[in-house]
PDB file of C-alpha atoms in Angstrom:
ATOM      1  CA  MET A 179     -70.271  45.212 -25.760  1.00  0.00           C
ATOM      2  CA  GLU A 180     -73.224  46.138 -27.869  1.00  0.00           C
ATOM      3  CA  PHE A 181     -74.907  42.547 -27.269  1.00  0.00           C
ATOM      4  CA  ILE A 182     -75.085  43.429 -23.382  1.00  0.00           C
ATOM      5  CA  GLN A 183     -76.690  46.889 -24.203  1.00  0.00           C
ATOM      6  CA  ARG A 184     -79.289  44.936 -26.239  1.00  0.00           C
ATOM      7  CA  ILE A 185     -79.907  42.464 -23.522  1.00  0.00           C
ATOM      8  CA  ARG A 186     -80.154  45.235 -20.924  1.00  0.00           C
ATOM      9  CA  ARG A 187     -83.072  46.947 -23.187  1.00  0.00           C
ATOM     10  CA  GLY A 188     -84.754  43.806 -22.979  1.00  0.00           C
ATOM     11  CA  ASP A 189     -84.143  42.612 -26.542  1.00  0.00           C
ATOM     12  CA  GLN A 190     -85.383  39.080 -26.659  1.00  0.00           C
ATOM     13  CA  GLU A 191     -83.622  38.300 -29.853  1.00  0.00           C
ATOM     14  CA  ALA A 192     -80.228  39.230 -28.318  1.00  0.00           C
ATOM     15  CA  ALA A 193     -80.913  37.050 -25.359  1.00  0.00           C
ATOM     16  CA  ARG A 194     -81.902  34.226 -27.743  1.00  0.00           C
ATOM     17  CA  LEU A 195     -78.753  34.617 -29.646  1.00  0.00           C
ATOM     18  CA  LEU A 196     -76.543  34.728 -26.706  1.00  0.00           C
ATOM     19  CA  VAL A 197     -78.158  31.276 -25.356  1.00  0.00           C
ATOM     20  CA  GLN A 198     -77.497  29.926 -28.892  1.00  0.00           C
ATOM     21  CA  SER A 199     -74.141  30.972 -29.125  1.00  0.00           C
ATOM     22  CA  TYR A 200     -72.728  30.137 -25.779  1.00  0.00           C
ATOM     23  CA  GLU A 201     -74.996  27.151 -24.578  1.00  0.00           C
ATOM     24  CA  ARG A 202     -73.106  24.430 -26.134  1.00  0.00           C
ATOM     25  CA  GLU A 203     -69.533  25.318 -24.908  1.00  0.00           C
ATOM     26  CA  LEU A 204     -71.198  25.930 -21.472  1.00  0.00           C
ATOM     27  CA  ARG A 205     -72.838  22.792 -21.358  1.00  0.00           C
ATOM     28  CA  ILE A 206     -69.425  21.058 -22.190  1.00  0.00           C
ATOM     29  CA  THR A 207     -67.907  22.953 -19.220  1.00  0.00           C
ATOM     30  CA  ALA A 208     -70.783  21.917 -17.025  1.00  0.00           C
ATOM     31  CA  ARG A 209     -70.576  18.183 -17.992  1.00  0.00           C
ATOM     32  CA  VAL A 210     -66.838  18.275 -17.195  1.00  0.00           C
ATOM     33  CA  THR A 211     -67.227  20.027 -13.778  1.00  0.00           C
ATOM     34  CA  LEU A 212     -69.954  17.616 -12.879  1.00  0.00           C
ATOM     35  CA  ALA A 213     -67.531  14.721 -12.101  1.00  0.00           C
ATOM     36  CA  ASP A 214     -69.267  13.666  -8.646  1.00  0.00           C
ATOM     37  CA  ALA A 215     -71.727  10.844  -9.472  1.00  0.00           C
ATOM     38  CA  ARG A 216     -74.041  11.782  -6.723  1.00  0.00           C
ATOM     39  CA  LEU A 217     -74.248  15.421  -8.098  1.00  0.00           C
ATOM     40  CA  ARG A 218     -74.956  14.100 -11.638  1.00  0.00           C
ATOM     41  CA  GLN A 219     -77.909  12.221 -10.279  1.00  0.00           C
ATOM     42  CA  ILE A 220     -79.908  15.329  -9.219  1.00  0.00           C
ATOM     43  CA  LEU A 221     -78.080  18.001 -11.687  1.00  0.00           C
ATOM     44  CA  ASP A 222     -77.404  17.864 -15.407  1.00  0.00           C
ATOM     45  CA  SER A 223     -75.599  20.221 -17.747  1.00  0.00           C
ATOM     46  CA  MET A 224     -78.926  21.754 -18.867  1.00  0.00           C
ATOM     47  CA  ASP A 225     -80.045  22.612 -15.521  1.00  0.00           C
ATOM     48  CA  VAL A 226     -76.759  24.201 -14.805  1.00  0.00           C
ATOM     49  CA  CYS A 227     -76.919  26.309 -18.018  1.00  0.00           C
ATOM     50  CA  GLN A 228     -80.644  27.416 -17.497  1.00  0.00           C
ATOM     51  CA  SER A 229     -79.777  28.611 -14.101  1.00  0.00           C
ATOM     52  CA  ILE A 230     -76.711  30.469 -14.936  1.00  0.00           C
ATOM     53  CA  PHE A 231     -78.422  32.010 -17.921  1.00  0.00           C
ATOM     54  CA  ALA A 232     -81.376  33.305 -15.757  1.00  0.00           C
ATOM     55  CA  ASN A 233     -78.753  34.641 -13.144  1.00  0.00           C
ATOM     56  CA  PHE A 234     -76.917  36.481 -15.912  1.00  0.00           C
ATOM     57  CA  PHE A 235     -79.774  38.136 -17.779  1.00  0.00           C
ATOM     58  CA  ALA A 236     -81.129  39.390 -14.391  1.00  0.00           C
ATOM     59  CA  ARG A 237     -77.856  40.678 -13.602  1.00  0.00           C
ATOM     60  CA  ALA A 238     -76.816  41.999 -16.956  1.00  0.00           C
ATOM     61  CA  ILE A 239     -80.313  43.988 -16.844  1.00  0.00           C
ATOM     62  CA  ALA A 240     -79.494  45.458 -13.597  1.00  0.00           C
ATOM     63  CA  GLY A 241     -76.147  46.660 -15.190  1.00  0.00           C
ATOM     64  CA  GLN A 242     -73.746  44.544 -13.093  1.00  0.00           C
ATOM     65  CA  PHE A 243     -71.523  43.450 -15.968  1.00  0.00           C
ATOM     66  CA  GLU A 244     -69.090  45.445 -18.011  1.00  0.00           C
ATOM     67  CA  LEU A 245     -67.951  43.247 -20.659  1.00  0.00           C
ATOM     68  CA  GLU A 246     -65.461  44.367 -23.416  1.00  0.00           C
ATOM     69  CA  THR A 247     -65.306  41.069 -25.753  1.00  0.00           C
ATOM     70  CA  PRO A 248     -67.171  38.141 -26.330  1.00  0.00           C
ATOM     71  CA  GLU A 249     -64.127  36.245 -24.882  1.00  0.00           C
ATOM     72  CA  HIS A 250     -64.770  38.008 -21.368  1.00  0.00           C
ATOM     73  CA  LEU A 251     -68.423  37.050 -21.693  1.00  0.00           C
ATOM     74  CA  LEU A 252     -67.528  33.302 -22.330  1.00  0.00           C
ATOM     75  CA  ARG A 253     -65.026  33.399 -19.254  1.00  0.00           C
ATOM     76  CA  LEU A 254     -67.649  35.057 -17.058  1.00  0.00           C
ATOM     77  CA  LEU A 255     -70.312  32.532 -17.908  1.00  0.00           C
ATOM     78  CA  ALA A 256     -67.937  29.422 -17.763  1.00  0.00           C
ATOM     79  CA  ASP A 257     -66.921  30.894 -14.343  1.00  0.00           C
ATOM     80  CA  MET A 258     -70.670  30.972 -13.163  1.00  0.00           C
ATOM     81  CA  VAL A 259     -71.020  27.463 -14.403  1.00  0.00           C
ATOM     82  CA  ARG A 260     -68.036  26.231 -12.418  1.00  0.00           C
ATOM     83  CA  ASN A 261     -69.320  28.142  -9.343  1.00  0.00           C
ATOM     84  CA  LYS A 262     -72.783  26.710  -9.675  1.00  0.00           C
ATOM     85  CA  VAL A 263     -71.514  23.318  -9.706  1.00  0.00           C
ATOM     86  CA  THR A 264     -69.086  23.952  -6.819  1.00  0.00           C
ATOM     87  CA  ASP A 265     -71.999  25.474  -4.877  1.00  0.00           C
ATOM     88  CA  MET A 266     -74.184  22.464  -5.623  1.00  0.00           C
ATOM     89  CA  HIS A 267     -71.610  19.985  -4.645  1.00  0.00           C
ATOM     90  CA  GLY A 268     -71.030  21.808  -1.253  1.00  0.00           C
ATOM     91  CA  SER A 269     -74.736  21.432  -0.611  1.00  0.00           C
ATOM     92  CA  ILE A 270     -74.915  17.510  -1.082  1.00  0.00           C
ATOM     93  CA  VAL A 271     -71.465  16.324   0.031  1.00  0.00           C
ATOM     94  CA  PRO A 272     -71.220  15.875   3.874  1.00  0.00           C
ATOM     95  CA  LYS A 273     -68.961  18.311   5.666  1.00  0.00           C
ATOM     96  CA  GLY A 274     -65.886  16.223   6.691  1.00  0.00           C
ATOM     97  CA  GLY A 275     -65.826  13.982   4.036  1.00  0.00           C
ATOM     98  CA  ILE A 276     -62.377  12.249   4.066  1.00  0.00           C
ATOM     99  CA  ILE A 277     -60.985  10.933   0.717  1.00  0.00           C
ATOM    100  CA  ALA A 278     -58.291   8.054   1.641  1.00  0.00           C
ATOM    101  CA  ALA A 279     -56.401   6.593  -1.157  1.00  0.00           C
ATOM    102  CA  SER A 280     -54.699   3.154  -0.893  1.00  0.00           C
ATOM    103  CA  SER A 281     -52.500   1.242  -3.557  1.00  0.00           C
ATOM    104  CA  GLN A 282     -55.398  -0.911  -4.630  1.00  0.00           C
ATOM    105  CA  ARG A 283     -58.344   1.645  -4.911  1.00  0.00           C
ATOM    106  CA  THR A 284     -59.858   4.900  -3.659  1.00  0.00           C
ATOM    107  CA  SER A 285     -62.459   5.004  -0.709  1.00  0.00           C
ATOM    108  CA  VAL A 286     -64.281   7.597   0.985  1.00  0.00           C
ATOM    109  CA  SER A 287     -64.827   7.543   4.692  1.00  0.00           C
ATOM    110  CA  TRP A 288     -67.612   9.975   6.082  1.00  0.00           C
ATOM    111  CA  ASN A 289     -66.445  10.438   9.820  1.00  0.00           C
TER     112      ASN A 289
END
């Protein structure tokens, strides 16, 4: 993908266009993935996007990605968003949290 080649060369305009092209879709993905209210108190979709774009650009410059189409790029970035949220969720939810469901409501027990 020529776009990635431009980013590898340090083309700031290519980086700006990439963010402009994909940020909206990635923020939607982040908002959908940020289902846990505790996580939403400390992290929002913009935080997630800034983090994954920084990670993506550093790794793209290092030559870690071989992407053939814009769809592959979007899929990679969306996976990075989901992974970031999952990692953050794991760092705030206590280990061994058990979710118990009853017929009336769902409750969480932290044993």
